mmCIF file with all atom_site columns, C-alpha atoms in Angstrom:
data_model
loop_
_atom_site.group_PDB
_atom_site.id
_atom_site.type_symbol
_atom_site.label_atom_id
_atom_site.label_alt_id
_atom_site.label_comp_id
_atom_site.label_asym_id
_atom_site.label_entity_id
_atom_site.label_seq_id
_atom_site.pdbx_PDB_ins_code
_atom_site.Cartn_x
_atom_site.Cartn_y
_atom_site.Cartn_z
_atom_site.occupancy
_atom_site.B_iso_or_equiv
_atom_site.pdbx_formal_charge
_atom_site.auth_seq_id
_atom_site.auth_comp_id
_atom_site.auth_asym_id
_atom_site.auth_atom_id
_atom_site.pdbx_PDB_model_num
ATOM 1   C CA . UNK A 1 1   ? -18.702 -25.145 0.874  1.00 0.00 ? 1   UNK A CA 1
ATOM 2   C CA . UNK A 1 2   ? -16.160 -22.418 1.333  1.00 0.00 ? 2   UNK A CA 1
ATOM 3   C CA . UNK A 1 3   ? -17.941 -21.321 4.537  1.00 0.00 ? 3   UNK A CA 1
ATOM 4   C CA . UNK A 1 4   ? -18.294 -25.098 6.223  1.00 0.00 ? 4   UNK A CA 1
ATOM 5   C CA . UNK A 1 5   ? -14.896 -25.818 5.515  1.00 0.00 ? 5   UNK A CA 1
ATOM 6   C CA . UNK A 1 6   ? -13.867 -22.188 7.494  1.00 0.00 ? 6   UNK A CA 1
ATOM 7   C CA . UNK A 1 7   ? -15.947 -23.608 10.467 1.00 0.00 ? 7   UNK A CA 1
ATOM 8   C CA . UNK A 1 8   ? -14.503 -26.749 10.495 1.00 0.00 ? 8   UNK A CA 1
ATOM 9   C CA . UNK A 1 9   ? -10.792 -24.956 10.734 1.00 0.00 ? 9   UNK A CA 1
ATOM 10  C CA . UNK A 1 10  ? -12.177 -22.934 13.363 1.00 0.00 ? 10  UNK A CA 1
ATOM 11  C CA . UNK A 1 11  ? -14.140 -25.516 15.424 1.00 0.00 ? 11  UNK A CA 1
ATOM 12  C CA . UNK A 1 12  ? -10.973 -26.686 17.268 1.00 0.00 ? 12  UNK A CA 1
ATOM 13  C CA . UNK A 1 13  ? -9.629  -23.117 18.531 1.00 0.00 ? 13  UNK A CA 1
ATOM 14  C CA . UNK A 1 14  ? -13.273 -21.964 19.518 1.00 0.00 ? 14  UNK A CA 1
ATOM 15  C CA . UNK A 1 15  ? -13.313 -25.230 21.674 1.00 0.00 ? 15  UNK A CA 1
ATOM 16  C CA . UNK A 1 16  ? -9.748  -24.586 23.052 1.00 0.00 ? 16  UNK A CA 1
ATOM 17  C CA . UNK A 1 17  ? -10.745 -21.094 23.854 1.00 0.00 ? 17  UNK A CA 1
ATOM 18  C CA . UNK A 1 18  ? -13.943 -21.891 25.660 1.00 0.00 ? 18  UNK A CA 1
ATOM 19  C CA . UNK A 1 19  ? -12.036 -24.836 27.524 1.00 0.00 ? 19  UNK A CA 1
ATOM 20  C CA . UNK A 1 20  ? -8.990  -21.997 28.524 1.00 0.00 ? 20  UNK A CA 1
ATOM 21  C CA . UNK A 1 21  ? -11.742 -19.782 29.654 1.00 0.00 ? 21  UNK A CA 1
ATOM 22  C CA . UNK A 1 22  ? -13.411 -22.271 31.790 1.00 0.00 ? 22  UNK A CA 1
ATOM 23  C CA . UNK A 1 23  ? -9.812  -23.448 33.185 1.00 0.00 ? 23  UNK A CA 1
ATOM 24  C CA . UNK A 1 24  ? -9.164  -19.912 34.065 1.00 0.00 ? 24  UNK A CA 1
ATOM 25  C CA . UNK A 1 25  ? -12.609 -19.117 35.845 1.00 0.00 ? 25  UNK A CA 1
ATOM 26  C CA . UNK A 1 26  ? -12.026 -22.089 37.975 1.00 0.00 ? 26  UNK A CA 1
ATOM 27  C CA . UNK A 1 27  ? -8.439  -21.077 39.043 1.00 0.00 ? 27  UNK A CA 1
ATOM 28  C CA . UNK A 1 28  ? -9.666  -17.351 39.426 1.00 0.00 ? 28  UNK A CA 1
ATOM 29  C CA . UNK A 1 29  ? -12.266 -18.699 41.769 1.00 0.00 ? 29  UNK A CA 1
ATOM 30  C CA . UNK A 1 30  ? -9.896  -20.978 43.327 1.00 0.00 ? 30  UNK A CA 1
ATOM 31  C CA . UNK A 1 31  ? -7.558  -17.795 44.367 1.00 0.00 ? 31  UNK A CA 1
ATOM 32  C CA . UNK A 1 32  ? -9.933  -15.481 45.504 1.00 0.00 ? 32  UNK A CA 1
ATOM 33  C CA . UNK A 1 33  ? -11.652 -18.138 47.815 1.00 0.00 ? 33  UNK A CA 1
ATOM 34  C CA . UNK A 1 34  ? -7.500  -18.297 49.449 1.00 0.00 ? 34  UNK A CA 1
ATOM 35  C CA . UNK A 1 35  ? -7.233  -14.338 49.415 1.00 0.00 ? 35  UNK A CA 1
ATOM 36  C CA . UNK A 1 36  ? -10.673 -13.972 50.786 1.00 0.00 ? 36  UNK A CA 1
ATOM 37  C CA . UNK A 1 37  ? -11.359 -10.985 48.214 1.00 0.00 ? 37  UNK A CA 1
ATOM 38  C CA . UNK A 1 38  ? -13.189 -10.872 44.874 1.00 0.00 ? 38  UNK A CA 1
ATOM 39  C CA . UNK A 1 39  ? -12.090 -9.376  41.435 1.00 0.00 ? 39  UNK A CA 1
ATOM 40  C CA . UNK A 1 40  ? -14.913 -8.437  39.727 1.00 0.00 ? 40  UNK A CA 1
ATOM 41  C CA . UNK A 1 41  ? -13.794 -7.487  36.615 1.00 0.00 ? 41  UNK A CA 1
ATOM 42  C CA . UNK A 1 42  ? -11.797 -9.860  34.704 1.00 0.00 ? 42  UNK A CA 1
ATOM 43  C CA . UNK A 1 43  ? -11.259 -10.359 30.890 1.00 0.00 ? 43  UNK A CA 1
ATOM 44  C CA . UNK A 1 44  ? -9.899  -12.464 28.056 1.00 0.00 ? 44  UNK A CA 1
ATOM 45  C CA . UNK A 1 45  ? -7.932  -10.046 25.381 1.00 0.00 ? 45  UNK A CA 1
ATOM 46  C CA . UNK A 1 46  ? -7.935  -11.346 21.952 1.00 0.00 ? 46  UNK A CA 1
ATOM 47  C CA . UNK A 1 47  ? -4.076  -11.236 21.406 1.00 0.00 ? 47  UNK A CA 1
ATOM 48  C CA . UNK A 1 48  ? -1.793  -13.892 21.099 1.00 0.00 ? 48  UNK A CA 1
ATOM 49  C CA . UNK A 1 49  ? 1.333   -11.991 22.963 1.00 0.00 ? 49  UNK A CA 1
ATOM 50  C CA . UNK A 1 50  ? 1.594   -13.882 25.910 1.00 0.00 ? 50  UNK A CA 1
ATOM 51  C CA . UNK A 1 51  ? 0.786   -11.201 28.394 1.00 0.00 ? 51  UNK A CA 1
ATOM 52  C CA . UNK A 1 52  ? -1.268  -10.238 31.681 1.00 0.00 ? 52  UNK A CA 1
ATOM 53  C CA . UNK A 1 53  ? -1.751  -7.023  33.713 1.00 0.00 ? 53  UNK A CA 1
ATOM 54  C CA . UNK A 1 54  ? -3.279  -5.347  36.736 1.00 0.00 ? 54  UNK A CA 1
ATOM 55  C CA . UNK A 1 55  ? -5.527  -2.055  36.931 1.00 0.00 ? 55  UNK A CA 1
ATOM 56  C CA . UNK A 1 56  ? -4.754  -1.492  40.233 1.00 0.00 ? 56  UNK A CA 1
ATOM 57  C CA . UNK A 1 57  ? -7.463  1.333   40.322 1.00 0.00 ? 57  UNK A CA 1
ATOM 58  C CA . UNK A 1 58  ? -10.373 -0.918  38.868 1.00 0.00 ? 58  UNK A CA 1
ATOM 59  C CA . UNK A 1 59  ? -9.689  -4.053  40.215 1.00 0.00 ? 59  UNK A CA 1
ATOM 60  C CA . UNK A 1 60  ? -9.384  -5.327  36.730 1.00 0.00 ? 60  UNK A CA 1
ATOM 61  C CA . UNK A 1 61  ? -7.171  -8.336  35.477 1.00 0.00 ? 61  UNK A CA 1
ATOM 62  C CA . UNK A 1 62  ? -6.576  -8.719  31.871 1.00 0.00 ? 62  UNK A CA 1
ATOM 63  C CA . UNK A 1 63  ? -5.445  -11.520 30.552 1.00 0.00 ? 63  UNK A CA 1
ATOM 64  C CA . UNK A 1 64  ? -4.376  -12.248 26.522 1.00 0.00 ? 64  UNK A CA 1
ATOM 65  C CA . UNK A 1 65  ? -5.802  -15.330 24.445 1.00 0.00 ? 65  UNK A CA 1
ATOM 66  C CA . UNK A 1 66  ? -1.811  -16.074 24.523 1.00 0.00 ? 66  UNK A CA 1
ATOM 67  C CA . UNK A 1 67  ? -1.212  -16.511 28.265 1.00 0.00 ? 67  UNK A CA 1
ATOM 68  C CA . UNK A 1 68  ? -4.258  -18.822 28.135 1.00 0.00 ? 68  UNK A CA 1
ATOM 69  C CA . UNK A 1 69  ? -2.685  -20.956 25.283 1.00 0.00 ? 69  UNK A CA 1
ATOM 70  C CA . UNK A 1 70  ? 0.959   -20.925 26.810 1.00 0.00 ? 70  UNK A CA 1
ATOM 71  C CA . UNK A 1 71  ? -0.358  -22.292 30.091 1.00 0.00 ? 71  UNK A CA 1
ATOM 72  C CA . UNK A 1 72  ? -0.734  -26.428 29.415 1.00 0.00 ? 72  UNK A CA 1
ATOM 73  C CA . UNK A 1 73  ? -1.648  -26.802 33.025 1.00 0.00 ? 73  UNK A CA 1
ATOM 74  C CA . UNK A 1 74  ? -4.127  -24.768 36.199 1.00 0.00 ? 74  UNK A CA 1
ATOM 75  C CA . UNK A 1 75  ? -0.849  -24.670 37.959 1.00 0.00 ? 75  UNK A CA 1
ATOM 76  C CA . UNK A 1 76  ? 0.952   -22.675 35.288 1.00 0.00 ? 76  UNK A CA 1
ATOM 77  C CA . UNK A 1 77  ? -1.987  -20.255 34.931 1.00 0.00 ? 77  UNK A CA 1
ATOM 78  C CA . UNK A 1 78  ? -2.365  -19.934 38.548 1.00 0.00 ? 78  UNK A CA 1
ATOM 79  C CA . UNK A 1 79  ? 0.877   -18.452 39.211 1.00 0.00 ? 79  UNK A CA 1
ATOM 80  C CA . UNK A 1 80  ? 0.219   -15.496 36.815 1.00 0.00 ? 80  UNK A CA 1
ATOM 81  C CA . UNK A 1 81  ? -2.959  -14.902 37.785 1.00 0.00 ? 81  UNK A CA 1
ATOM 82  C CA . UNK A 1 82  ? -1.902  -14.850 41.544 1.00 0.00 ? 82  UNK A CA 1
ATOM 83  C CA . UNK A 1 83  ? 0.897   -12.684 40.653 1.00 0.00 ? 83  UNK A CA 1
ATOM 84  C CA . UNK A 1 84  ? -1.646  -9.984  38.761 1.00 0.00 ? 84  UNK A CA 1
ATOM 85  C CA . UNK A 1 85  ? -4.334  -10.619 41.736 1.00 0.00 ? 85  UNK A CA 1
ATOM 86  C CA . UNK A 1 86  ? -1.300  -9.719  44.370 1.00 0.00 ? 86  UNK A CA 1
ATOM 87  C CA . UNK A 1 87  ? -0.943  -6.233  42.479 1.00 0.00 ? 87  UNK A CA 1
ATOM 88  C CA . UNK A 1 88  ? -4.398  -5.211  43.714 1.00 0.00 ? 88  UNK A CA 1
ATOM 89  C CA . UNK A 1 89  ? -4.733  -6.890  47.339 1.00 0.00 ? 89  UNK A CA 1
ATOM 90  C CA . UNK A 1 90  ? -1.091  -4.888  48.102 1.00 0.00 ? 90  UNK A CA 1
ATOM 91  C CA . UNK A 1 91  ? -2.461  -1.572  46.195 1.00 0.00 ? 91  UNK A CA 1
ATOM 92  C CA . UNK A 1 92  ? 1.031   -1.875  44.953 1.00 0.00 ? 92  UNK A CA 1
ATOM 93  C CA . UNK A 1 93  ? 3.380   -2.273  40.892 1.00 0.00 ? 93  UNK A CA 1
ATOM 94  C CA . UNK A 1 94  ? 6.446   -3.495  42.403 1.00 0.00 ? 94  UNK A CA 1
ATOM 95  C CA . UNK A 1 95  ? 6.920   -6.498  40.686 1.00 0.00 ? 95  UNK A CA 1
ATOM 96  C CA . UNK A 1 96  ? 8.566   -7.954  43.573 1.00 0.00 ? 96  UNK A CA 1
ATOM 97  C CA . UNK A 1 97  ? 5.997   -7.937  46.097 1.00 0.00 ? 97  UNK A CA 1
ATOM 98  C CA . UNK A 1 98  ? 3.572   -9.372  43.376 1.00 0.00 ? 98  UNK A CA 1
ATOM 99  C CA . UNK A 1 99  ? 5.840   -12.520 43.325 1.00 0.00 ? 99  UNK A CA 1
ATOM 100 C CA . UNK A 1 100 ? 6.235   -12.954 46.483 1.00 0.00 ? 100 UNK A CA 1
ATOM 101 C CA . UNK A 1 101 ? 2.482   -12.709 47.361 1.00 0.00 ? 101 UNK A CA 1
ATOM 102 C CA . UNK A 1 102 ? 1.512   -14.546 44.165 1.00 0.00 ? 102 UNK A CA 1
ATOM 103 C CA . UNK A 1 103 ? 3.894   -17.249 45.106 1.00 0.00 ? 103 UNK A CA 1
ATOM 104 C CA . UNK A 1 104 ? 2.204   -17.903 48.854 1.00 0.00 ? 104 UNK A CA 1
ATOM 105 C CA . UNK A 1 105 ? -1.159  -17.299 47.009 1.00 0.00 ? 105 UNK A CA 1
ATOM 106 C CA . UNK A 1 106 ? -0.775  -19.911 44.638 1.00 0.00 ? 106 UNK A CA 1
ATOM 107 C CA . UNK A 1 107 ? 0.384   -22.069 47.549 1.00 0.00 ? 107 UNK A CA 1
ATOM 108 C CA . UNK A 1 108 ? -2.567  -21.658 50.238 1.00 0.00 ? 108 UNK A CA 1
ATOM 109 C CA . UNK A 1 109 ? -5.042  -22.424 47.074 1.00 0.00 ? 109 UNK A CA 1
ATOM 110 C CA . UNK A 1 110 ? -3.292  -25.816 46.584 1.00 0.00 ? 110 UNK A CA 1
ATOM 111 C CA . UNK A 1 111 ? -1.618  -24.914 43.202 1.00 0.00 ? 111 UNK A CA 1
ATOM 112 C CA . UNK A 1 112 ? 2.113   -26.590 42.502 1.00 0.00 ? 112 UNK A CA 1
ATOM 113 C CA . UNK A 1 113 ? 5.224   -24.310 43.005 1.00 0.00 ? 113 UNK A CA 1
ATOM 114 C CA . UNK A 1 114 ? 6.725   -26.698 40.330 1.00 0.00 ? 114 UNK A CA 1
ATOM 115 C CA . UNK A 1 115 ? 3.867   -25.874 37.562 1.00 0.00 ? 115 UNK A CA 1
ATOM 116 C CA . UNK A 1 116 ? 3.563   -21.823 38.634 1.00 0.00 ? 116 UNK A CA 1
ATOM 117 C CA . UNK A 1 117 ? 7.472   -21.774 38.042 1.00 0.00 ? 117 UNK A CA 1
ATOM 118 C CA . UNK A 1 118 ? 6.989   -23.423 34.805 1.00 0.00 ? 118 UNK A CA 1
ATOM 119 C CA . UNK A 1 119 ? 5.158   -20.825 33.335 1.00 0.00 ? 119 UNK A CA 1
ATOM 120 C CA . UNK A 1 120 ? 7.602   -18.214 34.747 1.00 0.00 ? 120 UNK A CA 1
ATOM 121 C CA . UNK A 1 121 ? 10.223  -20.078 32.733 1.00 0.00 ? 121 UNK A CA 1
ATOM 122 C CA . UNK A 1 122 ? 8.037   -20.380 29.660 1.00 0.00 ? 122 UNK A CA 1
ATOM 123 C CA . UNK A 1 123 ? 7.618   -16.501 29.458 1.00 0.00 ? 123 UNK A CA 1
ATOM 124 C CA . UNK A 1 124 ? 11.160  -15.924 30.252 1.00 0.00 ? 124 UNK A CA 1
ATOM 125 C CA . UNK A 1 125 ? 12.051  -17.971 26.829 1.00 0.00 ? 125 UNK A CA 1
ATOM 126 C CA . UNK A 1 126 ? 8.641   -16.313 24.979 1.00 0.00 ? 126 UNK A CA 1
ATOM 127 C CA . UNK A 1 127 ? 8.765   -12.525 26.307 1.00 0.00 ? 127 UNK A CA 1
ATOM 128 C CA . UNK A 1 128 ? 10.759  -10.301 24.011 1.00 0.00 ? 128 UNK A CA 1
ATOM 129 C CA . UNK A 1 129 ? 11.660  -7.744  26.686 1.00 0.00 ? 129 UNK A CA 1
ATOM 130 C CA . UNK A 1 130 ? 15.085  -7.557  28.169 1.00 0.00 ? 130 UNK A CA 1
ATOM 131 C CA . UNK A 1 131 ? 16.728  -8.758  31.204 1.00 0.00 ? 131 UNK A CA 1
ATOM 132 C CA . UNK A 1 132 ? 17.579  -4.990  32.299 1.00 0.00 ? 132 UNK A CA 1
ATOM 133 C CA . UNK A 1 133 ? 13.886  -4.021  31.684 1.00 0.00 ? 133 UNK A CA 1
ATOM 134 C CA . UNK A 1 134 ? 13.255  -1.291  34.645 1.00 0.00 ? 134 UNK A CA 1
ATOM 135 C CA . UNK A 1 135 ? 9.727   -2.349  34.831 1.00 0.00 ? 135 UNK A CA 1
ATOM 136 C CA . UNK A 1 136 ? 10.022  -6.039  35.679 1.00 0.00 ? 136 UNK A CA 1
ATOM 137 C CA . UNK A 1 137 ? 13.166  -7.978  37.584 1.00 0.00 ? 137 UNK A CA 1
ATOM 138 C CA . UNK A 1 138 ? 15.135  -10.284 35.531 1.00 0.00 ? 138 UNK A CA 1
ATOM 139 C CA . UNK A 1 139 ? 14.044  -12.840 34.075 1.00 0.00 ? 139 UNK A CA 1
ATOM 140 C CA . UNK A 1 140 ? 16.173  -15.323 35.855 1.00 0.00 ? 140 UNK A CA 1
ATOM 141 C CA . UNK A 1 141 ? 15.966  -14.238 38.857 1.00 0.00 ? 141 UNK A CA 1
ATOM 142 C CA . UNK A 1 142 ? 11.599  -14.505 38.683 1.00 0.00 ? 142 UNK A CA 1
ATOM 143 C CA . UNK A 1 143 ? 12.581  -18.292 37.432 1.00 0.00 ? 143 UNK A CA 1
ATOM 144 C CA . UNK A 1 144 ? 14.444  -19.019 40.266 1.00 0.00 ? 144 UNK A CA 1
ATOM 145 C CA . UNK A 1 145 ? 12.001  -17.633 43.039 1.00 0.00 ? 145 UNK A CA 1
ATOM 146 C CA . UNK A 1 146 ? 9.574   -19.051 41.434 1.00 0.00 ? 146 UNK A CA 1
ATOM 147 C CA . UNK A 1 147 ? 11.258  -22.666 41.411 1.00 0.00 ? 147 UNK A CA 1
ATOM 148 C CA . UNK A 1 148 ? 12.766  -22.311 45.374 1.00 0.00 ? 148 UNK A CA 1
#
């Protein structure tokens, strides 16, 4: 009994998770058919953080269970994933060039500015890092490239 009723609890997130990972296979394929390159290694990380990141080296995209369950919409994912995607097609961390590129990315593959901004302003009132963070621009100013 104990067991069936832990299934049933955990019947709703394992059918959230495999929809999120579908969602996020289709945008992945979506952007690499409008950057004309493939990323062969990409993976879900079981944390809840709201997080993503580049291996540059690898050609490996990491994405957290958190990102996945922030983004309501393939719009909202697609501007992350175009902004870690952009980090490996310009062999480049600078933050800003990621944007930029992510940004015209997410464009050419028919994704909404409006919904890749909104997930830019979600993680700028979800990340606990600070606006003077060296490694990343401010948050407000990402929110308001992302939105222009």
């Amino acid at each position: 009994m104990r067991n069936s009723l832990l299934l049933l609890l955990l019947i709703p997130w394992i059918a959230q998770a495999e929809v999120t990972a579908s969602v996020m296979q289709d945008v992945k394929l979506k952007l690499q058919e409008a950057s004309g390159q493939t990323f062969p290694i990409f993976q879900i990380l079981d944390d809840d953080y709201p997080n993503a990141r580049a291996n540059i080296n690898s050609r490996q995209i990491q994405v957290n269970r958190g990102m996945l369950l922030l983004a309501e919409t393939p719009d909202e994912l697609a501007g992350v994933i175009a902004h870690e995607m952009c980090h490996i097609i310009n062999n480049s961390p600078n933050e800003y060039d990621a944007d930029t590129c992510g940004k015209e990315l997410g464009l050419k593959a028919g994704y909404s500015k409006h919904g890749m901004a909104k997930m830019y302003r979600k993680l700028a009132e979800t990340q606990n890092w600070s606006e003077d963070n060296g490694a990343h621009p401010p948050w407000s100013q990402r929110v308001k490239f992302w939105e222009k």
